[in-house]
Coordinates of C-alpha atoms in Angstrom, one line a residue:
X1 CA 140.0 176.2 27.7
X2 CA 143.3 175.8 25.7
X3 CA 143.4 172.8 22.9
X4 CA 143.7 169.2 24.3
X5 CA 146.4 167.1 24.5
X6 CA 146.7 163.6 23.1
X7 CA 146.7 161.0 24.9
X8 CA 148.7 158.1 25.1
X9 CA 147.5 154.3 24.9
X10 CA 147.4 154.4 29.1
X11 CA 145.2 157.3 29.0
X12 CA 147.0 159.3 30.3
X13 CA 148.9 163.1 28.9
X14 CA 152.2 163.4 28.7
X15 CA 152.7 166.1 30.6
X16 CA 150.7 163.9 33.6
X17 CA 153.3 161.5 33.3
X18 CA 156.2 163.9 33.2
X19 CA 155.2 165.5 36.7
X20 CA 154.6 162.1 38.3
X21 CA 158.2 160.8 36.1
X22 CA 158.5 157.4 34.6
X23 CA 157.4 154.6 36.4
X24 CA 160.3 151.5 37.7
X25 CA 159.0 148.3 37.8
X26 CA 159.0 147.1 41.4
X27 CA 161.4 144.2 42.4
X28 CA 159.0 140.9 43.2
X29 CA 160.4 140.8 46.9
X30 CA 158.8 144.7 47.7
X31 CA 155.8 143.5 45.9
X32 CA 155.2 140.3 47.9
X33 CA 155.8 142.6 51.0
X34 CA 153.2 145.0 49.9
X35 CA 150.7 142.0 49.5
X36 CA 151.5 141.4 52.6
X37 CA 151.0 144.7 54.2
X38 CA 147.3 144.5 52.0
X39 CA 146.6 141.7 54.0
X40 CA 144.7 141.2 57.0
X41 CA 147.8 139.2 58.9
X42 CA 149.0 142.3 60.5
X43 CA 145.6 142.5 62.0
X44 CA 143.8 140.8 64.7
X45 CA 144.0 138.0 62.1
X46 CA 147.7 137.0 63.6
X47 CA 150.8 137.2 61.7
X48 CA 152.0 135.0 59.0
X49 CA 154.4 132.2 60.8
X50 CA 158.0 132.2 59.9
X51 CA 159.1 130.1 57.3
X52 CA 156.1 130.3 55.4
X53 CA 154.5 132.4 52.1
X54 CA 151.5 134.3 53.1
X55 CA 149.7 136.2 50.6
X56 CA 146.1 137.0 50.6
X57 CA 144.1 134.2 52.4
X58 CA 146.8 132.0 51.0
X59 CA 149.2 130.2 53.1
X60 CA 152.1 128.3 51.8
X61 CA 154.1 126.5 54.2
X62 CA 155.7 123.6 51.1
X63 CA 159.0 122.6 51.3
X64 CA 159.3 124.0 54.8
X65 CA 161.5 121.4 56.6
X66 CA 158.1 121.2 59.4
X67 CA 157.5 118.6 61.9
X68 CA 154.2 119.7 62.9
X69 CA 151.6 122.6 61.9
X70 CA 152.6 125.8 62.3
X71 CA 150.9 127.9 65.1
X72 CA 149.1 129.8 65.5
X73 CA 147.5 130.3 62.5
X74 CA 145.7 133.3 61.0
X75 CA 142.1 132.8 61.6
X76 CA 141.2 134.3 57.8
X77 CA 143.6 131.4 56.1
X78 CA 141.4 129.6 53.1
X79 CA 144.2 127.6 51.4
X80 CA 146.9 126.1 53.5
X81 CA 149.8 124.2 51.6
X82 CA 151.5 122.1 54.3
X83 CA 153.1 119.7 51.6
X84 CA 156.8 118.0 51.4
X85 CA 157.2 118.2 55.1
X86 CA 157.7 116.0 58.4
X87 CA 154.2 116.3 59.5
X88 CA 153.6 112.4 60.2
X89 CA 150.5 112.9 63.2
X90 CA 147.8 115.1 62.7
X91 CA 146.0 115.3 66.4
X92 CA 142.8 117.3 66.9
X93 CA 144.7 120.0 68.0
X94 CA 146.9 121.3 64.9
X95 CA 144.5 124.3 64.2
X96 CA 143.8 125.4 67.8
X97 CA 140.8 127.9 67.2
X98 CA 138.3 127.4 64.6
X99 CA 139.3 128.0 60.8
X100 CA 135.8 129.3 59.1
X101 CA 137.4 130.2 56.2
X102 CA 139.7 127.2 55.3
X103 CA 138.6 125.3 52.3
X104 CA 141.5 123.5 50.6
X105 CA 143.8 121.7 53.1
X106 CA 146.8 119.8 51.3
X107 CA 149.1 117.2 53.1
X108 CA 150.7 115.4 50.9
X109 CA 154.3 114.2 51.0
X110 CA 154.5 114.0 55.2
X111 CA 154.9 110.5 55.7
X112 CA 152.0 110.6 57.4
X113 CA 150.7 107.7 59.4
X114 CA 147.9 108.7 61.8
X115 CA 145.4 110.9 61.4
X116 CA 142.5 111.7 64.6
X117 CA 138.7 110.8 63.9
X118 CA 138.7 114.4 65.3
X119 CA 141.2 116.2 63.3
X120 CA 138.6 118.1 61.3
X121 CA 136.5 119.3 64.1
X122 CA 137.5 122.9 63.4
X123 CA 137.7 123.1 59.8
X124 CA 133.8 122.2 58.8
X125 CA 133.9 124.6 55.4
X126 CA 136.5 122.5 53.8
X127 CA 136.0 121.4 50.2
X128 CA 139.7 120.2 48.8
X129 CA 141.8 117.5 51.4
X130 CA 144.5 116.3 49.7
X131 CA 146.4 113.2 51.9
X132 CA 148.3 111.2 49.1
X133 CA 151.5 109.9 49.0
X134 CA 151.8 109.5 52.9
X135 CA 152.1 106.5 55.2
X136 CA 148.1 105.6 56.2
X137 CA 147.2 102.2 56.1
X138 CA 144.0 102.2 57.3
X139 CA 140.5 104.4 57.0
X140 CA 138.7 104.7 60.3
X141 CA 135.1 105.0 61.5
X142 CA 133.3 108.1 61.0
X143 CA 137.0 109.7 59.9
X144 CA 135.6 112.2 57.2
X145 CA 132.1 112.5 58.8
X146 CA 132.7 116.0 60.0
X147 CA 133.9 117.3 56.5
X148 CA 129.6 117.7 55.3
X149 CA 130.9 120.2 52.4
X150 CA 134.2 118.2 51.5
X151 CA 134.3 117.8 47.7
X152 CA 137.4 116.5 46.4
X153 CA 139.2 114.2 48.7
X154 CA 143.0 112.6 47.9
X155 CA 144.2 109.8 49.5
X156 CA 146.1 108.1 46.9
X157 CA 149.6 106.7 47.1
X158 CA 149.0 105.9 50.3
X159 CA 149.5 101.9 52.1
X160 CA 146.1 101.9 52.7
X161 CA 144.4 98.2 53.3
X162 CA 141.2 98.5 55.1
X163 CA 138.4 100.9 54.8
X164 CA 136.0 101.3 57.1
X165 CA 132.3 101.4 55.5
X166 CA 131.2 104.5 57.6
X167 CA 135.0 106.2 56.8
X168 CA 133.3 108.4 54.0
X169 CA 129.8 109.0 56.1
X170 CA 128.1 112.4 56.0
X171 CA 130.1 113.1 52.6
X172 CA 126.8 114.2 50.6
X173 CA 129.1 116.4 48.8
X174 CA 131.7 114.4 47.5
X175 CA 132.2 114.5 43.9
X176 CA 135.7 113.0 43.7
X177 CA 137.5 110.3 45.3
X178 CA 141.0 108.9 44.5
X179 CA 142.5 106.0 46.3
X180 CA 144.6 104.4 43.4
X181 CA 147.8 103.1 44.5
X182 CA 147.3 101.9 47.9
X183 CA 147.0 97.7 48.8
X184 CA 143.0 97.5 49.4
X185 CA 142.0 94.7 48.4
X186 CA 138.1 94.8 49.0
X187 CA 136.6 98.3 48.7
X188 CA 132.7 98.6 50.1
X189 CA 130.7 98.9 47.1
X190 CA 127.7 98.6 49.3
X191 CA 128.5 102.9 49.4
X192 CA 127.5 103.4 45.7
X193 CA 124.5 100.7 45.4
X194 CA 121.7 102.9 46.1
X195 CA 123.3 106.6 45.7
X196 CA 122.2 107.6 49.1
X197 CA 126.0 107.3 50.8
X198 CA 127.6 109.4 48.4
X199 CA 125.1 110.6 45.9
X200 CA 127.1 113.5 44.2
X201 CA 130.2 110.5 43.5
X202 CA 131.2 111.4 39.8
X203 CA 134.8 110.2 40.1
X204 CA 136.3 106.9 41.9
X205 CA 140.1 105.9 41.7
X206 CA 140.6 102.2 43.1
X207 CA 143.5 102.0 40.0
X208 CA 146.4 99.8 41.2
X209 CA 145.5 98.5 44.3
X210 CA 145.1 94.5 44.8
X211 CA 141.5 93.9 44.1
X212 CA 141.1 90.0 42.9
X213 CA 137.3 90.2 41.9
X214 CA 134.7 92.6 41.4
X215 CA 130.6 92.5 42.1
X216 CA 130.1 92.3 38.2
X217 CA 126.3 92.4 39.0
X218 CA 126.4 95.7 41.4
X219 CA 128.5 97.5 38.8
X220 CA 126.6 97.1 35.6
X221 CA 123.5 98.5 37.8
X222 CA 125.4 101.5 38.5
X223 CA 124.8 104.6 36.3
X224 CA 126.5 105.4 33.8
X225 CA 128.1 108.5 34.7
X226 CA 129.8 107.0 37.2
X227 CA 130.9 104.2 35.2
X228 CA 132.4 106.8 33.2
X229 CA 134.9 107.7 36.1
X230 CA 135.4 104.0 38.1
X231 CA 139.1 103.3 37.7
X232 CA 139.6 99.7 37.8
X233 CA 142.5 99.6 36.1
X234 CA 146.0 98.2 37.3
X235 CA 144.6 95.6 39.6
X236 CA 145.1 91.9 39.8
X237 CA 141.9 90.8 38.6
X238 CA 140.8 87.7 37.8
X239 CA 139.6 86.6 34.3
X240 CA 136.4 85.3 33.8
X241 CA 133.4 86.1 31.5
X242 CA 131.4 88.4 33.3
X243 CA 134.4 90.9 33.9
X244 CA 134.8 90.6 30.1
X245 CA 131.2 91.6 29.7
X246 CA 131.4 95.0 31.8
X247 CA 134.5 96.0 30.4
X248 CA 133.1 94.9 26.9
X249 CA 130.1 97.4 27.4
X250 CA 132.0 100.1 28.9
X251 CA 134.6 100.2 25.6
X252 CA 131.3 100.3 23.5
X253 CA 130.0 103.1 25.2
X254 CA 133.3 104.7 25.4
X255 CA 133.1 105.5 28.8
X256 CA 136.3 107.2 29.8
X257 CA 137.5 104.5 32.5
X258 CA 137.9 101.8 29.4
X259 CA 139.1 104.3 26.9
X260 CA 141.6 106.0 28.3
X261 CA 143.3 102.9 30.4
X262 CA 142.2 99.6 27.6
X263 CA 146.5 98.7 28.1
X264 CA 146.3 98.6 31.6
X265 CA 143.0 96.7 31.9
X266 CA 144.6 93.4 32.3
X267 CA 143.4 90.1 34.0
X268 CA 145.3 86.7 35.4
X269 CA 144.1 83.5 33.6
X270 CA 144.8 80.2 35.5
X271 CA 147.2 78.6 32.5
X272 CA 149.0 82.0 31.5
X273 CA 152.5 82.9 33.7
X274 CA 151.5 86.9 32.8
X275 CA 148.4 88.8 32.6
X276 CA 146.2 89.2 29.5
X277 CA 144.0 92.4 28.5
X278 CA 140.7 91.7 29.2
X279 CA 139.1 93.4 26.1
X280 CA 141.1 90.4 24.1
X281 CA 139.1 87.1 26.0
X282 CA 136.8 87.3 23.0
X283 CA 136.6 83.7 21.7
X284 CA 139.9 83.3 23.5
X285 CA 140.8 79.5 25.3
X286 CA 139.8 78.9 27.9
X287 CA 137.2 81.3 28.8
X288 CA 135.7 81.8 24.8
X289 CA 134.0 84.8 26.4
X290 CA 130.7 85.5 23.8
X291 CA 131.0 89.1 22.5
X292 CA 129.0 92.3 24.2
X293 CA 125.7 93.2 23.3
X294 CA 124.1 96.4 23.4
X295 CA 121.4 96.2 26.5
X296 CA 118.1 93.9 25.8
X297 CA 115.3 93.8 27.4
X298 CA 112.9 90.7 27.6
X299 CA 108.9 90.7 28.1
X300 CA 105.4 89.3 27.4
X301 CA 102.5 90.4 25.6
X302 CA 100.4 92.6 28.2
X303 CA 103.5 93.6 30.1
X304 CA 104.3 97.0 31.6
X305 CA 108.2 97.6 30.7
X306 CA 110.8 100.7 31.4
X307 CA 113.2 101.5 29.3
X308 CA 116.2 103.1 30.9
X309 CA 118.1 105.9 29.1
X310 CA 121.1 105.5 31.1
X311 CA 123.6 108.1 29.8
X312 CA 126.9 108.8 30.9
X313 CA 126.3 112.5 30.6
X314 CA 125.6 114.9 33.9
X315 CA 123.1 117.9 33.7
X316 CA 121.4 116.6 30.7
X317 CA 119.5 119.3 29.5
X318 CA 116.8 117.5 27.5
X319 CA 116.1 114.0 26.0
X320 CA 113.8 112.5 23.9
X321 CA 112.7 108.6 22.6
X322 CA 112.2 107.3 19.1
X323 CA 110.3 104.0 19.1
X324 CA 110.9 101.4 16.3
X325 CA 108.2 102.6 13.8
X326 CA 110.1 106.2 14.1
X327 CA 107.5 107.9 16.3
X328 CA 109.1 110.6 18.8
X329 CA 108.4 110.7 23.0
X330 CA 109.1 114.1 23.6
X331 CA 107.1 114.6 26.7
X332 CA 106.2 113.5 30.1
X333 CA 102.8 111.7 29.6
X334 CA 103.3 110.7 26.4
X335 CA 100.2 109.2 24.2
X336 CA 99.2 106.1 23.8
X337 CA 101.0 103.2 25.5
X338 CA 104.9 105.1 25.4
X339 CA 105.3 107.6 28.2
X340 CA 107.8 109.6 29.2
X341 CA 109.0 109.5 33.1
X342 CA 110.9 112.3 35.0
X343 CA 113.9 110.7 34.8
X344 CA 114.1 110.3 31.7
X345 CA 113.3 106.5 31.5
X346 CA 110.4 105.5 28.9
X347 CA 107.3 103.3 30.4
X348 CA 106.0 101.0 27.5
X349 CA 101.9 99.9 29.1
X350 CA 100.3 96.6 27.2
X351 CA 102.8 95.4 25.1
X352 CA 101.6 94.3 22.1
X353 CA 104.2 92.3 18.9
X354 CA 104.5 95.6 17.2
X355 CA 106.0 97.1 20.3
X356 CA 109.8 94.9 19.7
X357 CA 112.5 96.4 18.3
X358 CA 115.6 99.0 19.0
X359 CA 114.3 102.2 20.9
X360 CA 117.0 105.0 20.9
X361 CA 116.9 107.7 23.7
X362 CA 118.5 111.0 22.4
X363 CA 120.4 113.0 25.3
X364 CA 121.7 116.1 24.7
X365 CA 124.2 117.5 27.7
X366 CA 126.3 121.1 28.3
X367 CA 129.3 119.9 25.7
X368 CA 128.1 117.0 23.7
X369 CA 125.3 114.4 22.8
X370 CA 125.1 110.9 23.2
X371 CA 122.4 108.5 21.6
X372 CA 121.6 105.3 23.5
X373 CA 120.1 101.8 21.7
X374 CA 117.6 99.6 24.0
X375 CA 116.7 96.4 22.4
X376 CA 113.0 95.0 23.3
X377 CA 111.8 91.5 23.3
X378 CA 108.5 90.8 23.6
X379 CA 107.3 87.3 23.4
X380 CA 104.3 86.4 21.4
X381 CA 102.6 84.6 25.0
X382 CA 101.7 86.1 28.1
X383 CA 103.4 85.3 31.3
X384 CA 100.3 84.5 33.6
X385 CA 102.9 84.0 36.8
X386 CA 106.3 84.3 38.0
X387 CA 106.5 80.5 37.5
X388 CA 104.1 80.2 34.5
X389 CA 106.4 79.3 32.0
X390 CA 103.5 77.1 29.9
X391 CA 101.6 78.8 26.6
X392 CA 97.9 77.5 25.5
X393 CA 99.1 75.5 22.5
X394 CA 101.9 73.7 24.6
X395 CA 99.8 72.7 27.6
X396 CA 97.2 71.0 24.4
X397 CA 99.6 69.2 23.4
X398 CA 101.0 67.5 26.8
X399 CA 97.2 66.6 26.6
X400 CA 96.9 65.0 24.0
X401 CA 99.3 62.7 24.4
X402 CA 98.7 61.9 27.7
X403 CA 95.2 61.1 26.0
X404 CA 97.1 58.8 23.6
X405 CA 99.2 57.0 26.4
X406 CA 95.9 56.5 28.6
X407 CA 94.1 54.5 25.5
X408 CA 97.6 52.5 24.9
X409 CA 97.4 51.0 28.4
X410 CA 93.8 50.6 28.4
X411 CA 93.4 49.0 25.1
X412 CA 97.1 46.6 25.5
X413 CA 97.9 47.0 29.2
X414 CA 94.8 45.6 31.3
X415 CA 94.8 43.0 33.4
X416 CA 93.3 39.7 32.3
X417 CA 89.6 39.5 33.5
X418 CA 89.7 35.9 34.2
X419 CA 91.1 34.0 37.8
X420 CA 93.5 31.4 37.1
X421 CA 91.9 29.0 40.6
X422 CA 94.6 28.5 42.7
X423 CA 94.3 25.0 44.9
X424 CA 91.6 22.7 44.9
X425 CA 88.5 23.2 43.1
X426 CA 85.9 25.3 44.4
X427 CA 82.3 23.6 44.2
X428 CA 79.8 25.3 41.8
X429 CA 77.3 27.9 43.2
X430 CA 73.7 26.3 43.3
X431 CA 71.5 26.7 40.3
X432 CA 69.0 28.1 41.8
X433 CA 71.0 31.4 42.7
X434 CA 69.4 33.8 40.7
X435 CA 71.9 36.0 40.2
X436 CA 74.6 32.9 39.1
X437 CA 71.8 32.4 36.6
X438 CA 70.8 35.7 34.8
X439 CA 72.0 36.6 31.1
X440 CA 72.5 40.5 32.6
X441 CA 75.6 39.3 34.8
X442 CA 79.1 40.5 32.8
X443 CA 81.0 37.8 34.4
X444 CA 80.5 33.8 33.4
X445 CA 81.0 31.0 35.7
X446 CA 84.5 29.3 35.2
X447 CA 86.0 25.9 36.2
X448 CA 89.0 25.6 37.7
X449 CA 91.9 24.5 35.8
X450 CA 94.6 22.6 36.0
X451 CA 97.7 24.8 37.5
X452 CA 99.9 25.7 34.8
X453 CA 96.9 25.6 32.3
X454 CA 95.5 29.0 30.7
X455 CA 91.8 29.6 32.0
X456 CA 89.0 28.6 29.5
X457 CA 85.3 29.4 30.3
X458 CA 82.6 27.1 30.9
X459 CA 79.0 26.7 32.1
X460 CA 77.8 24.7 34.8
X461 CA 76.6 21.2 33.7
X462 CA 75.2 19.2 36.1
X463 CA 72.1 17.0 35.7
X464 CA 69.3 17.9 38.2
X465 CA 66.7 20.2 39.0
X466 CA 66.6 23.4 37.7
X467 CA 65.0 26.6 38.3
X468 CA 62.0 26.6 40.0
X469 CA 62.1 22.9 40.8
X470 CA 62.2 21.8 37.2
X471 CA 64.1 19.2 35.9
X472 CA 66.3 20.8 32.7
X473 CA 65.4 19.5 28.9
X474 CA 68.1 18.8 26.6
X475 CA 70.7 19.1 29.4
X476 CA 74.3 17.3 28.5
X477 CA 75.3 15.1 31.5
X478 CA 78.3 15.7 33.0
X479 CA 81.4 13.4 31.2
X480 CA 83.1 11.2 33.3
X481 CA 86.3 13.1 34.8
X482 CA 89.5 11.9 32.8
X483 CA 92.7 11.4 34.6
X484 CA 95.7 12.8 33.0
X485 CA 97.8 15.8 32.3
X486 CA 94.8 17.6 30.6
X487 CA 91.2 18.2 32.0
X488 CA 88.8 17.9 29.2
X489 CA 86.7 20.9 28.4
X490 CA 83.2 21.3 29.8
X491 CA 80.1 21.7 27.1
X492 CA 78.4 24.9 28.2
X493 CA 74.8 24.4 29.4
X494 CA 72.5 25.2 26.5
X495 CA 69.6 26.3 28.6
X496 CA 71.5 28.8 30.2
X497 CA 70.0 31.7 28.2
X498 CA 66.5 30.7 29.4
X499 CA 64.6 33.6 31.0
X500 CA 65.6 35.0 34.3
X501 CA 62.4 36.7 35.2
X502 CA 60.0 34.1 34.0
X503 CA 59.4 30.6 35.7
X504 CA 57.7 29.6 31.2
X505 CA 60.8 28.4 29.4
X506 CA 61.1 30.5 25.8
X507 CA 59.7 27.7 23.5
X508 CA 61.3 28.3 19.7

């Protein structure tokens, strides 16, 4: 063999290229048409329908002047373009036979106004539906529910005023939904609250729209990383405290939905003719919002507590916790009373007073990290009941004062022990009543005073026989009874104290 010839930068000789002569470049027109030829429209596939651009699986029917879908269309069509048309009703029959390949369907600028519950029968691979800036004004039941693998959906710029709560069923795909610009002016929440509805939601656009008032509550218990991407901005909200609180939070964890709109986060106070951004309501008449703290967490001594590391980052590849005294949770399990759960939360068992403080939970995701502060509160009683609100030394001392109040009324608050006699005079009890008579009784015998007069205690006087028959030694008669405004006081019976059990006077 002779000596090789260099070649050039194409790999290829020259004398290769002088046979075959130099190459033109081809005019774009003949090179569309060869695309064309490449494809499978000239097949059974069907041919590409006039006034459109076919190429590939692509068909582009934009800026076509159309009233209604082109037909028939090539069964291997992925992407059809349909936009800046006349199309204003799509019926279940625009796509006659079944498109198995279609996976990105875009519609917008139609003037669109109805759309049929059954319109997406035949495309049930399709993954991009783009319906903005059209005429809808309202989401109907079940209207998405054949679209299982339906991942982006646009509906934005629309006139859109109710939604329907079972509109987005069977969308366990959808990753991003955009309604911003439309008039709705009460979106169904209820489809976020437990992430069963639409669990793979990363993105919602309610932007410009007339919501007056938000679930501040259902919200904040929303993950973060959807927080990150819930567009409230743009809507005629109206101030008040909590609103400042989530918005507050979300601008000091950056999320994107407060960062990149904080100008067009605005609110309506009552006494002010235009709105106000809400981030400023801090201290601000008449609201004097209290500033946003970073999340705290409350509990008792003995308590079982989780701490939730929720970061706004998706597919978090690993995370760890650092507890107050600087000790790292790196594992499920954990050791001692910090464990680790699956999802990343951390379970603090028998909280004791060293186990307050600020617990960070260290994330690290595909593109950045993100470090999270959780503030625990334990207090220094434990919570016996969910209405046990009373600790040992506060329960001793409603005790002891009620002790203390107990012994005032006794001691300055009980009733007089003596009978003021009301009427006429009762007659004494006979002297020979035993019981009248003994030194063990608590109560003496009292004459009846004059009404008006304070009781004074006396003795029975009277001459006689006493006990046992016997007439009584050293016994006072009784006075005479004086008439007048005053009774004169009896002399007690001196032989009172004799002996109840014995008939032998005591003899001194």
């Amino acid at each position: 063999p002779g000596p090789q010839r260099p070649c050039d930068a194409m790999g290829q000789s020259p004398a290769v290229r002088s046979v075959a002569g130099p190459r033109a470049p081809l005019p774009l027109t003949p090179l569309l048409l060869a695309l064309a030829l490449l494809a499978p429209w000239g097949s059974a596939g069907g041919s590409c329908p006039p006034r459109c651009v076919c190429a590939s699986n692509i068909l582009s029917c934009s800026q076509a002047v159309l009233s209604s879908v082109p037909s028939p269309l090539p069964r291997f069509t992925a992407v059809l373009d349909l936009s800046h048309n006349n199309v204003s009703r799509l019926r279940a029959d625009w796509a006659p036979g079944r498109l198995a390949h279609l996976h990105a369907l875009l519609l917008s600028h139609n003037g669109l106004s109805f759309v049929s519950t059954e319109a997406f029968a035949h495309v049930p691979h399709l993954r991009h539906l783009d319906l903005s800036s059209n005429r809808l004004r309202a989401l109907e039941e079940n209207l998405f529910s054949d679209l299982a693998e339906l991942e982006v959906l646009l509906l934005y710029n629309n006139e859109i005023s109710s939604v329907d709560r079972t509109a987005f069923d069977n969308l366990g795909r959808l990753r991003k939904l955009y309604l911003g610009q439309n008039r709705i002016a009460r979106f169904p929440l209820e489809l976020l609250r437990d992430g069963s509805r639409l669990p793979q939601l990363a993105l919602l656009d309610l932007s410009a729209n007339r919501l007056r008032s938000l679930p501040v509550g259902e919200l904040q218990a929303l993950p973060a990383w959807l927080r990150d991407r819930l567009y409230l901005h743009s809507n005629p909200l109206a101030c008040d405290c909590p609103l400042f609180q989530l918005v507050a939070r979300g601008h000091r964890r950056r999320l994107s939905a407060v960062m990149d709109f904080q100008e067009e986060l605005r609110c309506l106070l009552p006494t002010a003719p235009v709105p106000v951004g809400i981030l400023t309501l801090a201290g601000r008449q008449p609201l004097n919002c209290s500033e946003a703290r970073e999340a705290v967490l409350e509990a008792h001594l003995g308590d079982t507590v989780t701490l939730s590391c929720d970061t706004r980052l998706r597919g978090v590849r690993s995370r760890h916790w650092v507890t107050p005294g600087g000790e790292r949770v790196l594992e499920e399990g954990g050791n001692g009373s910090a464990a680790l759960l699956a999802n990343g939360s951390l379970q603090l068992r028998a909280l004791r007073p060293e186990d307050a403080g600020t617990y960070a939970c260290w994330v690290a995701g595909p593109l950045l990290n993100e470090t999270l502060y959780v503030e625990l509160l334990v207090h220094n009683f434990t919570l016996h009941g969910p209405h046990d609100t009373l600790n040992t030394a506060y329960t001793t001392l409603v005790g002891c004062i009620l002790s203390v109040v107990l012994v005032l009324i006794y001691l300055y608050l009980t009733p007089c022990r003596c009978c003021c006699c009301r009427g006429a005079e009762k007659p004494p009890a006979p002297r020979d009543d035993s019981i009248n008579s003994s030194v063990l009784s608590t109560t003496p015998n009292h004459a009846a005073g004059v009404p008006g007069e304070p009781c004074r205690s006396r003795s029975a006087s009277t001459t006689g026989t006493g006990q046992n028959g016997r007439f009584k030694v050293g016994g006072s008669p009784q006075p005479p009874a004086r008439h007048g405004p005053k009774v004169q006081r009896k002399v007690s019976d001196p032989d009172s104290v004799s002996s109840v059990f014995s008939d032998t006077p005591i003899v001194v």
